[in-house]
C-alpha cells in the first residue's frame, strides 16, 4: 500500500542516500522533503530523474512559524487524502554553529532551535499521523557521551543547564567562541535523546497498556565527513572535514555517507531491530550515555519544549 515518508535533512549527504535506499525498498512510497527552497528543488529534481516519487515543502528550521506552517501543510494533505497515509517520519536535519550566540527570529539559540524545538513541533504535528507499526527516527550524535572514545577529543562534552537557559543564546562560558558552539551542539544532542525517550513513552502505550503508536528511535551515524552539518564552522574545521577526516573512513572511527545513509534506511524500515526509545549507533542498538537516562531532566525538558513552542502548536 502506498505510504508517505516525511524527511528533513535529505537534500544531501546521508539523508539523500537514505531516501534513495528507501525508494529502492518501497517503490510506491512518496517522499516529502522538508527543506530550504533552493536545495529542496534541486534534490527533488534529481530524485524525480531517478524515478523516485518526491516533492518538497519549503521550510526554515530556524523559524518555528515556518516549521509549523510546513507541518500543517503536510498534515492537512495527508488527512485529506492528497498524500498517502504517513508511513515514517525521519528527522535527520541538524545544525552545528560556530558559537553559542546565534539568535533565531523567535529569540532562541540556533543550535537548540533546530536540533530540539523544530523537531518537537514536527513530532507534535505529524507524530500522531504515523501508523503504529512504523517509526519516527531522530538523528542524534555520539558527541553526547563527551569522552575521548566517542569524540576523538574534537568535540567538548555536553554541559547541561536548565532547558530555559539552553534555549537562549549565551548558555555557555565564552559564548562567542567555537568551543561554546560545539558545546551547544553536543548538549542539544543529549537533549534530543531525552526527547526520544519522552516521545517513546508518549506513543508507546494506550491507557490499557497496549502498543498504541509508532516506535521512536534515536540514530547516531557516527562521524561522517563531507556532510553539510559543519557548513557554518570556521574555515580550518571545514577544510579538515573536507580533506583530512575522509581518510578516516577506512578505519572504525569514521563512516562514509553511503554507509551512514544505508544504516539510517535500515533503522527507518526496522531492518535494524530496536525497541521504541532505543539508541542505534550505526548498525546496532547500544546504550546511550548514563547521563541520557536522567528522567528528571527529561521531564523538565519536555515541559519547557511544550511551553516554548505552544504558540506554534495552537492550531494543530
mmCIF file of C-alpha atoms in Angstrom:
data_model
loop_
_atom_site.group_PDB
_atom_site.id
_atom_site.type_symbol
_atom_site.label_atom_id
_atom_site.label_comp_id
_atom_site.label_asym_id
_atom_site.label_seq_id
_atom_site.Cartn_x
_atom_site.Cartn_y
_atom_site.Cartn_z
ATOM 1 C CA UNK A 1 0.000 0.000 0.000
ATOM 2 C CA UNK A 2 1.381 3.471 -0.889
ATOM 3 C CA UNK A 3 2.779 5.463 2.016
ATOM 4 C CA UNK A 4 4.256 8.910 2.577
ATOM 5 C CA UNK A 5 7.702 9.264 4.149
ATOM 6 C CA UNK A 6 8.459 12.738 5.505
ATOM 7 C CA UNK A 7 12.129 13.567 5.995
ATOM 8 C CA UNK A 8 14.304 16.540 6.914
ATOM 9 C CA UNK A 9 17.974 16.828 6.078
ATOM 10 C CA UNK A 10 17.584 14.863 2.854
ATOM 11 C CA UNK A 11 18.902 17.242 0.209
ATOM 12 C CA UNK A 12 22.465 15.973 0.533
ATOM 13 C CA UNK A 13 24.662 13.586 2.459
ATOM 14 C CA UNK A 14 23.293 10.662 4.424
ATOM 15 C CA UNK A 15 19.698 11.869 4.147
ATOM 16 C CA UNK A 16 19.734 11.813 0.353
ATOM 17 C CA UNK A 17 21.431 8.409 0.361
ATOM 18 C CA UNK A 18 18.738 7.153 2.755
ATOM 19 C CA UNK A 19 15.927 8.400 0.502
ATOM 20 C CA UNK A 20 17.374 6.571 -2.484
ATOM 21 C CA UNK A 21 17.767 3.397 -0.442
ATOM 22 C CA UNK A 22 14.246 3.641 0.975
ATOM 23 C CA UNK A 23 12.845 4.292 -2.511
ATOM 24 C CA UNK A 24 14.547 1.126 -3.741
ATOM 25 C CA UNK A 25 12.832 -0.870 -0.998
ATOM 26 C CA UNK A 26 9.457 0.898 -1.206
ATOM 27 C CA UNK A 27 8.830 1.795 -4.825
ATOM 28 C CA UNK A 28 5.298 3.015 -4.143
ATOM 29 C CA UNK A 29 6.375 5.481 -1.414
ATOM 30 C CA UNK A 30 6.042 9.234 -1.813
ATOM 31 C CA UNK A 31 8.889 11.178 -0.207
ATOM 32 C CA UNK A 32 8.175 14.634 1.155
ATOM 33 C CA UNK A 33 11.382 16.534 1.806
ATOM 34 C CA UNK A 34 11.118 19.430 4.240
ATOM 35 C CA UNK A 35 13.904 21.682 3.015
ATOM 36 C CA UNK A 36 15.003 25.148 2.045
ATOM 37 C CA UNK A 37 13.609 26.106 -1.372
ATOM 38 C CA UNK A 38 16.829 26.047 -3.391
ATOM 39 C CA UNK A 39 18.257 22.814 -2.031
ATOM 40 C CA UNK A 40 14.850 21.139 -1.874
ATOM 41 C CA UNK A 41 14.072 21.872 -5.515
ATOM 42 C CA UNK A 42 17.474 20.594 -6.663
ATOM 43 C CA UNK A 43 17.210 17.376 -4.631
ATOM 44 C CA UNK A 44 13.673 16.646 -5.839
ATOM 45 C CA UNK A 45 14.694 17.190 -9.466
ATOM 46 C CA UNK A 46 17.492 14.661 -9.003
ATOM 47 C CA UNK A 47 15.202 12.153 -7.313
ATOM 48 C CA UNK A 48 12.484 12.503 -9.949
ATOM 49 C CA UNK A 49 15.101 11.866 -12.628
ATOM 50 C CA UNK A 50 15.923 8.657 -10.758
ATOM 51 C CA UNK A 51 12.282 7.590 -10.824
ATOM 52 C CA UNK A 52 11.581 8.397 -7.157
ATOM 53 C CA UNK A 53 8.224 9.900 -6.199
ATOM 54 C CA UNK A 54 9.364 13.013 -4.395
ATOM 55 C CA UNK A 55 8.367 16.564 -3.626
ATOM 56 C CA UNK A 56 9.492 19.189 -1.185
ATOM 57 C CA UNK A 57 7.789 21.555 1.201
ATOM 58 C CA UNK A 58 9.796 24.722 1.889
ATOM 59 C CA UNK A 59 10.871 25.247 5.475
ATOM 60 C CA UNK A 60 13.368 27.225 7.506
ATOM 61 C CA UNK A 61 14.140 25.116 10.568
ATOM 62 C CA UNK A 62 15.392 28.194 12.420
ATOM 63 C CA UNK A 63 11.894 29.691 12.253
ATOM 64 C CA UNK A 64 9.230 27.841 14.225
ATOM 65 C CA UNK A 65 6.460 29.617 12.349
ATOM 66 C CA UNK A 66 7.945 28.216 9.111
ATOM 67 C CA UNK A 67 8.230 24.748 10.689
ATOM 68 C CA UNK A 68 4.625 24.854 11.895
ATOM 69 C CA UNK A 69 3.384 26.060 8.501
ATOM 70 C CA UNK A 70 5.172 23.210 6.721
ATOM 71 C CA UNK A 71 3.889 20.661 9.238
ATOM 72 C CA UNK A 72 0.315 21.935 8.885
ATOM 73 C CA UNK A 73 0.564 21.731 5.106
ATOM 74 C CA UNK A 74 1.736 18.103 5.187
ATOM 75 C CA UNK A 75 -0.760 17.169 7.907
ATOM 76 C CA UNK A 76 -3.724 18.627 6.027
ATOM 77 C CA UNK A 77 -2.738 16.936 2.776
ATOM 78 C CA UNK A 78 -2.407 13.555 4.496
ATOM 79 C CA UNK A 79 -5.726 13.941 6.328
ATOM 80 C CA UNK A 80 -7.490 14.989 3.111
ATOM 81 C CA UNK A 81 -6.056 12.119 1.085
ATOM 82 C CA UNK A 82 -3.922 14.310 -1.189
ATOM 83 C CA UNK A 83 -0.942 12.378 0.135
ATOM 84 C CA UNK A 84 -0.922 8.678 1.120
ATOM 85 C CA UNK A 85 -1.006 7.802 4.843
ATOM 86 C CA UNK A 86 2.124 8.696 6.783
ATOM 87 C CA UNK A 87 4.434 5.714 6.982
ATOM 88 C CA UNK A 88 7.561 7.148 8.611
ATOM 89 C CA UNK A 89 8.789 10.490 9.966
ATOM 90 C CA UNK A 90 12.561 10.934 9.676
ATOM 91 C CA UNK A 91 14.078 13.967 11.393
ATOM 92 C CA UNK A 92 17.630 13.903 10.083
ATOM 93 C CA UNK A 93 18.432 17.625 9.820
ATOM 94 C CA UNK A 94 20.767 19.218 12.334
ATOM 95 C CA UNK A 95 22.733 22.383 12.966
ATOM 96 C CA UNK A 96 26.191 22.980 14.404
ATOM 97 C CA UNK A 97 27.012 26.675 14.661
ATOM 98 C CA UNK A 98 30.320 28.499 15.258
ATOM 99 C CA UNK A 99 29.258 29.983 18.594
ATOM 100 C CA UNK A 100 26.532 29.786 21.211
ATOM 101 C CA UNK A 101 25.285 33.280 20.412
ATOM 102 C CA UNK A 102 23.235 32.637 17.276
ATOM 103 C CA UNK A 103 19.717 34.008 17.716
ATOM 104 C CA UNK A 104 16.740 32.890 15.626
ATOM 105 C CA UNK A 105 13.880 35.162 14.632
ATOM 106 C CA UNK A 106 11.977 33.675 17.582
ATOM 107 C CA UNK A 107 14.746 34.589 20.034
ATOM 108 C CA UNK A 108 16.095 31.073 20.554
ATOM 109 C CA UNK A 109 19.692 29.875 20.305
ATOM 110 C CA UNK A 110 20.072 28.492 16.799
ATOM 111 C CA UNK A 111 21.510 25.059 17.585
ATOM 112 C CA UNK A 112 18.875 24.273 20.200
ATOM 113 C CA UNK A 113 16.121 25.676 17.986
ATOM 114 C CA UNK A 114 16.950 23.354 15.069
ATOM 115 C CA UNK A 115 18.058 20.242 16.946
ATOM 116 C CA UNK A 116 15.333 20.255 19.604
ATOM 117 C CA UNK A 117 12.488 22.743 19.164
ATOM 118 C CA UNK A 118 11.942 22.370 15.396
ATOM 119 C CA UNK A 119 11.839 18.599 15.800
ATOM 120 C CA UNK A 120 9.375 18.984 18.659
ATOM 121 C CA UNK A 121 6.981 20.994 16.512
ATOM 122 C CA UNK A 122 7.202 18.393 13.726
ATOM 123 C CA UNK A 123 6.622 15.496 16.120
ATOM 124 C CA UNK A 124 3.648 17.215 17.722
ATOM 125 C CA UNK A 125 2.005 17.816 14.338
ATOM 126 C CA UNK A 126 2.981 14.695 12.418
ATOM 127 C CA UNK A 127 3.798 12.074 15.038
ATOM 128 C CA UNK A 128 0.142 11.181 15.710
ATOM 129 C CA UNK A 129 -0.329 10.518 11.973
ATOM 130 C CA UNK A 130 2.486 7.950 11.752
ATOM 131 C CA UNK A 131 0.996 4.484 11.601
ATOM 132 C CA UNK A 132 1.548 2.410 14.773
ATOM 133 C CA UNK A 133 3.623 -0.261 13.044
ATOM 134 C CA UNK A 134 6.091 2.300 11.700
ATOM 135 C CA UNK A 135 8.809 4.590 13.050
ATOM 136 C CA UNK A 136 9.802 8.102 13.965
ATOM 137 C CA UNK A 137 13.587 8.343 13.641
ATOM 138 C CA UNK A 138 15.573 11.281 15.019
ATOM 139 C CA UNK A 139 19.241 11.646 14.140
ATOM 140 C CA UNK A 140 21.281 12.204 17.285
ATOM 141 C CA UNK A 141 25.043 12.020 17.911
ATOM 142 C CA UNK A 142 27.627 10.198 19.984
ATOM 143 C CA UNK A 143 29.048 13.605 20.891
ATOM 144 C CA UNK A 144 26.591 13.427 23.785
ATOM 145 C CA UNK A 145 28.982 10.987 25.525
ATOM 146 C CA UNK A 146 31.586 13.713 25.897
ATOM 147 C CA UNK A 147 34.539 11.317 26.050
ATOM 148 C CA UNK A 148 37.646 10.651 24.006
ATOM 149 C CA UNK A 149 36.395 7.286 22.774
ATOM 150 C CA UNK A 150 33.382 8.779 21.024
ATOM 151 C CA UNK A 151 34.529 12.328 20.223
ATOM 152 C CA UNK A 152 38.258 11.942 19.465
ATOM 153 C CA UNK A 153 38.869 14.985 21.636
ATOM 154 C CA UNK A 154 37.428 17.213 18.917
ATOM 155 C CA UNK A 155 34.056 17.907 20.497
ATOM 156 C CA UNK A 156 33.586 19.003 24.103
ATOM 157 C CA UNK A 157 31.010 17.050 26.030
ATOM 158 C CA UNK A 158 27.565 18.346 26.925
ATOM 159 C CA UNK A 159 27.157 20.814 29.771
ATOM 160 C CA UNK A 160 23.602 20.551 30.974
ATOM 161 C CA UNK A 161 21.765 23.697 32.031
ATOM 162 C CA UNK A 162 18.126 24.371 32.707
ATOM 163 C CA UNK A 163 16.243 23.952 29.401
ATOM 164 C CA UNK A 164 15.068 27.555 29.615
ATOM 165 C CA UNK A 165 18.702 28.659 29.612
ATOM 166 C CA UNK A 166 19.784 26.202 26.900
ATOM 167 C CA UNK A 167 17.089 27.567 24.611
ATOM 168 C CA UNK A 168 18.582 31.076 24.712
ATOM 169 C CA UNK A 169 21.862 32.476 23.383
ATOM 170 C CA UNK A 170 24.802 32.615 25.769
ATOM 171 C CA UNK A 171 24.183 29.463 27.821
ATOM 172 C CA UNK A 172 27.871 28.504 27.995
ATOM 173 C CA UNK A 173 31.140 30.056 29.064
ATOM 174 C CA UNK A 174 32.778 32.321 26.471
ATOM 175 C CA UNK A 175 29.649 32.027 24.301
ATOM 176 C CA UNK A 176 31.148 33.702 21.231
ATOM 177 C CA UNK A 177 33.822 31.026 20.836
ATOM 178 C CA UNK A 178 33.871 27.953 18.636
ATOM 179 C CA UNK A 179 34.216 25.799 21.765
ATOM 180 C CA UNK A 180 30.910 27.142 23.058
ATOM 181 C CA UNK A 181 29.280 26.407 19.708
ATOM 182 C CA UNK A 182 30.487 22.817 19.871
ATOM 183 C CA UNK A 183 29.282 22.506 23.454
ATOM 184 C CA UNK A 184 25.878 23.793 22.370
ATOM 185 C CA UNK A 185 25.830 21.065 19.721
ATOM 186 C CA UNK A 186 26.730 18.151 21.997
ATOM 187 C CA UNK A 187 24.315 19.422 24.642
ATOM 188 C CA UNK A 188 21.500 19.740 22.107
ATOM 189 C CA UNK A 189 22.103 16.138 21.040
ATOM 190 C CA UNK A 190 21.842 14.989 24.658
ATOM 191 C CA UNK A 191 18.572 16.921 24.796
ATOM 192 C CA UNK A 192 17.417 15.179 21.617
ATOM 193 C CA UNK A 193 17.956 11.789 23.260
ATOM 194 C CA UNK A 194 15.896 12.889 26.262
ATOM 195 C CA UNK A 195 13.138 13.820 23.816
ATOM 196 C CA UNK A 196 13.373 10.417 22.089
ATOM 197 C CA UNK A 197 12.759 8.754 25.457
ATOM 198 C CA UNK A 198 9.836 11.079 26.158
ATOM 199 C CA UNK A 199 8.215 10.563 22.757
ATOM 200 C CA UNK A 200 8.651 6.796 23.068
ATOM 201 C CA UNK A 201 6.676 6.829 26.302
ATOM 202 C CA UNK A 202 4.014 9.086 24.805
ATOM 203 C CA UNK A 203 3.441 6.976 21.703
ATOM 204 C CA UNK A 204 4.246 3.644 23.274
ATOM 205 C CA UNK A 205 1.079 2.602 25.079
ATOM 206 C CA UNK A 206 -2.567 3.468 25.447
ATOM 207 C CA UNK A 207 -4.466 3.634 28.712
ATOM 208 C CA UNK A 208 -4.746 -0.136 28.826
ATOM 209 C CA UNK A 209 -1.011 -0.626 28.360
ATOM 210 C CA UNK A 210 -1.268 -1.802 24.748
ATOM 211 C CA UNK A 211 1.028 -0.627 21.951
ATOM 212 C CA UNK A 212 -0.615 2.492 20.564
ATOM 213 C CA UNK A 213 1.778 4.412 18.360
ATOM 214 C CA UNK A 214 4.924 4.351 16.257
ATOM 215 C CA UNK A 215 8.296 3.390 17.640
ATOM 216 C CA UNK A 216 10.640 6.338 18.261
ATOM 217 C CA UNK A 217 14.344 5.692 17.696
ATOM 218 C CA UNK A 218 17.459 7.834 18.115
ATOM 219 C CA UNK A 219 20.006 7.159 15.349
ATOM 220 C CA UNK A 220 23.698 8.009 15.595
ATOM 221 C CA UNK A 221 25.520 7.868 12.236
ATOM 222 C CA UNK A 222 28.908 8.465 13.853
ATOM 223 C CA UNK A 223 31.491 10.797 12.370
ATOM 224 C CA UNK A 224 30.561 11.283 8.703
ATOM 225 C CA UNK A 225 32.936 13.597 6.818
ATOM 226 C CA UNK A 226 31.625 15.595 3.892
ATOM 227 C CA UNK A 227 28.087 16.315 5.067
ATOM 228 C CA UNK A 228 26.670 19.827 5.310
ATOM 229 C CA UNK A 229 26.488 19.759 9.101
ATOM 230 C CA UNK A 230 29.561 21.937 9.593
ATOM 231 C CA UNK A 231 28.909 24.403 6.796
ATOM 232 C CA UNK A 232 28.827 27.237 9.360
ATOM 233 C CA UNK A 233 32.011 26.123 11.141
ATOM 234 C CA UNK A 234 35.283 28.078 10.963
ATOM 235 C CA UNK A 235 37.313 27.558 7.788
ATOM 236 C CA UNK A 236 40.015 25.287 9.327
ATOM 237 C CA UNK A 237 37.375 22.864 10.596
ATOM 238 C CA UNK A 238 35.519 22.882 7.278
ATOM 239 C CA UNK A 239 38.769 22.131 5.441
ATOM 240 C CA UNK A 240 39.541 19.328 7.894
ATOM 241 C CA UNK A 241 36.109 17.784 7.381
ATOM 242 C CA UNK A 242 36.511 18.009 3.611
ATOM 243 C CA UNK A 243 40.127 16.931 3.101
ATOM 244 C CA UNK A 244 41.519 15.258 6.243
ATOM 245 C CA UNK A 245 38.769 13.326 8.005
ATOM 246 C CA UNK A 246 37.585 11.406 4.891
ATOM 247 C CA UNK A 247 40.791 9.375 5.175
ATOM 248 C CA UNK A 248 39.450 8.006 8.477
ATOM 249 C CA UNK A 249 36.564 6.236 6.731
ATOM 250 C CA UNK A 250 38.886 3.275 6.154
ATOM 251 C CA UNK A 251 39.067 2.923 9.961
ATOM 252 C CA UNK A 252 36.314 2.227 12.547
ATOM 253 C CA UNK A 253 36.466 5.889 13.615
ATOM 254 C CA UNK A 254 34.511 7.389 10.713
ATOM 255 C CA UNK A 255 31.794 6.328 8.287
ATOM 256 C CA UNK A 256 31.148 7.063 4.640
ATOM 257 C CA UNK A 257 27.973 8.855 3.637
ATOM 258 C CA UNK A 258 26.957 5.733 1.759
ATOM 259 C CA UNK A 259 27.247 3.523 4.828
ATOM 260 C CA UNK A 260 25.568 6.030 7.133
ATOM 261 C CA UNK A 261 22.668 6.527 4.717
ATOM 262 C CA UNK A 262 22.229 2.772 4.431
ATOM 263 C CA UNK A 263 22.159 2.451 8.226
ATOM 264 C CA UNK A 264 19.603 5.233 8.503
ATOM 265 C CA UNK A 265 17.359 3.471 5.992
ATOM 266 C CA UNK A 266 17.745 0.224 7.956
ATOM 267 C CA UNK A 267 16.592 1.959 11.138
ATOM 268 C CA UNK A 268 13.596 3.526 9.381
ATOM 269 C CA UNK A 269 12.391 0.256 7.889
ATOM 270 C CA UNK A 270 13.059 -1.793 11.004
ATOM 271 C CA UNK A 271 15.737 -3.933 9.369
ATOM 272 C CA UNK A 272 17.848 -2.799 12.298
ATOM 273 C CA UNK A 273 15.879 -4.239 15.176
ATOM 274 C CA UNK A 274 15.462 -1.831 18.078
ATOM 275 C CA UNK A 275 12.620 -1.170 20.520
ATOM 276 C CA UNK A 276 10.978 2.212 20.877
ATOM 277 C CA UNK A 277 13.088 4.641 22.873
ATOM 278 C CA UNK A 278 16.363 2.988 21.946
ATOM 279 C CA UNK A 279 19.629 4.396 20.661
ATOM 280 C CA UNK A 280 21.031 2.904 17.469
ATOM 281 C CA UNK A 281 24.680 3.614 16.788
ATOM 282 C CA UNK A 282 25.464 2.976 13.152
ATOM 283 C CA UNK A 283 24.059 -0.504 12.544
ATOM 284 C CA UNK A 284 23.083 -1.765 16.006
ATOM 285 C CA UNK A 285 21.212 -0.896 19.173
ATOM 286 C CA UNK A 286 23.504 0.108 22.053
ATOM 287 C CA UNK A 287 23.191 2.031 25.306
ATOM 288 C CA UNK A 288 23.456 5.779 25.112
ATOM 289 C CA UNK A 289 25.360 7.586 27.872
ATOM 290 C CA UNK A 290 24.394 7.065 31.510
ATOM 291 C CA UNK A 291 23.613 10.787 31.647
ATOM 292 C CA UNK A 292 20.977 10.385 28.930
ATOM 293 C CA UNK A 293 18.688 8.349 31.208
ATOM 294 C CA UNK A 294 18.018 11.156 33.706
ATOM 295 C CA UNK A 295 14.204 11.203 33.856
ATOM 296 C CA UNK A 296 14.026 14.433 35.866
ATOM 297 C CA UNK A 297 15.911 16.293 33.142
ATOM 298 C CA UNK A 298 13.800 14.589 30.513
ATOM 299 C CA UNK A 299 10.510 15.628 32.099
ATOM 300 C CA UNK A 300 11.685 19.194 32.656
ATOM 301 C CA UNK A 301 12.908 19.462 29.064
ATOM 302 C CA UNK A 302 9.626 18.136 27.696
ATOM 303 C CA UNK A 303 7.623 20.622 29.767
ATOM 304 C CA UNK A 304 9.811 23.503 28.619
ATOM 305 C CA UNK A 305 9.682 22.396 24.976
ATOM 306 C CA UNK A 306 5.881 22.285 25.158
ATOM 307 C CA UNK A 307 5.768 25.734 26.697
ATOM 308 C CA UNK A 308 8.278 27.358 24.329
ATOM 309 C CA UNK A 309 6.526 26.005 21.229
ATOM 310 C CA UNK A 310 2.931 26.441 22.452
ATOM 311 C CA UNK A 311 2.124 29.428 20.262
ATOM 312 C CA UNK A 312 3.102 27.486 17.112
ATOM 313 C CA UNK A 313 1.145 24.397 18.150
ATOM 314 C CA UNK A 314 -2.151 26.068 18.993
ATOM 315 C CA UNK A 315 -3.677 25.455 15.565
ATOM 316 C CA UNK A 316 -2.879 21.772 15.164
#
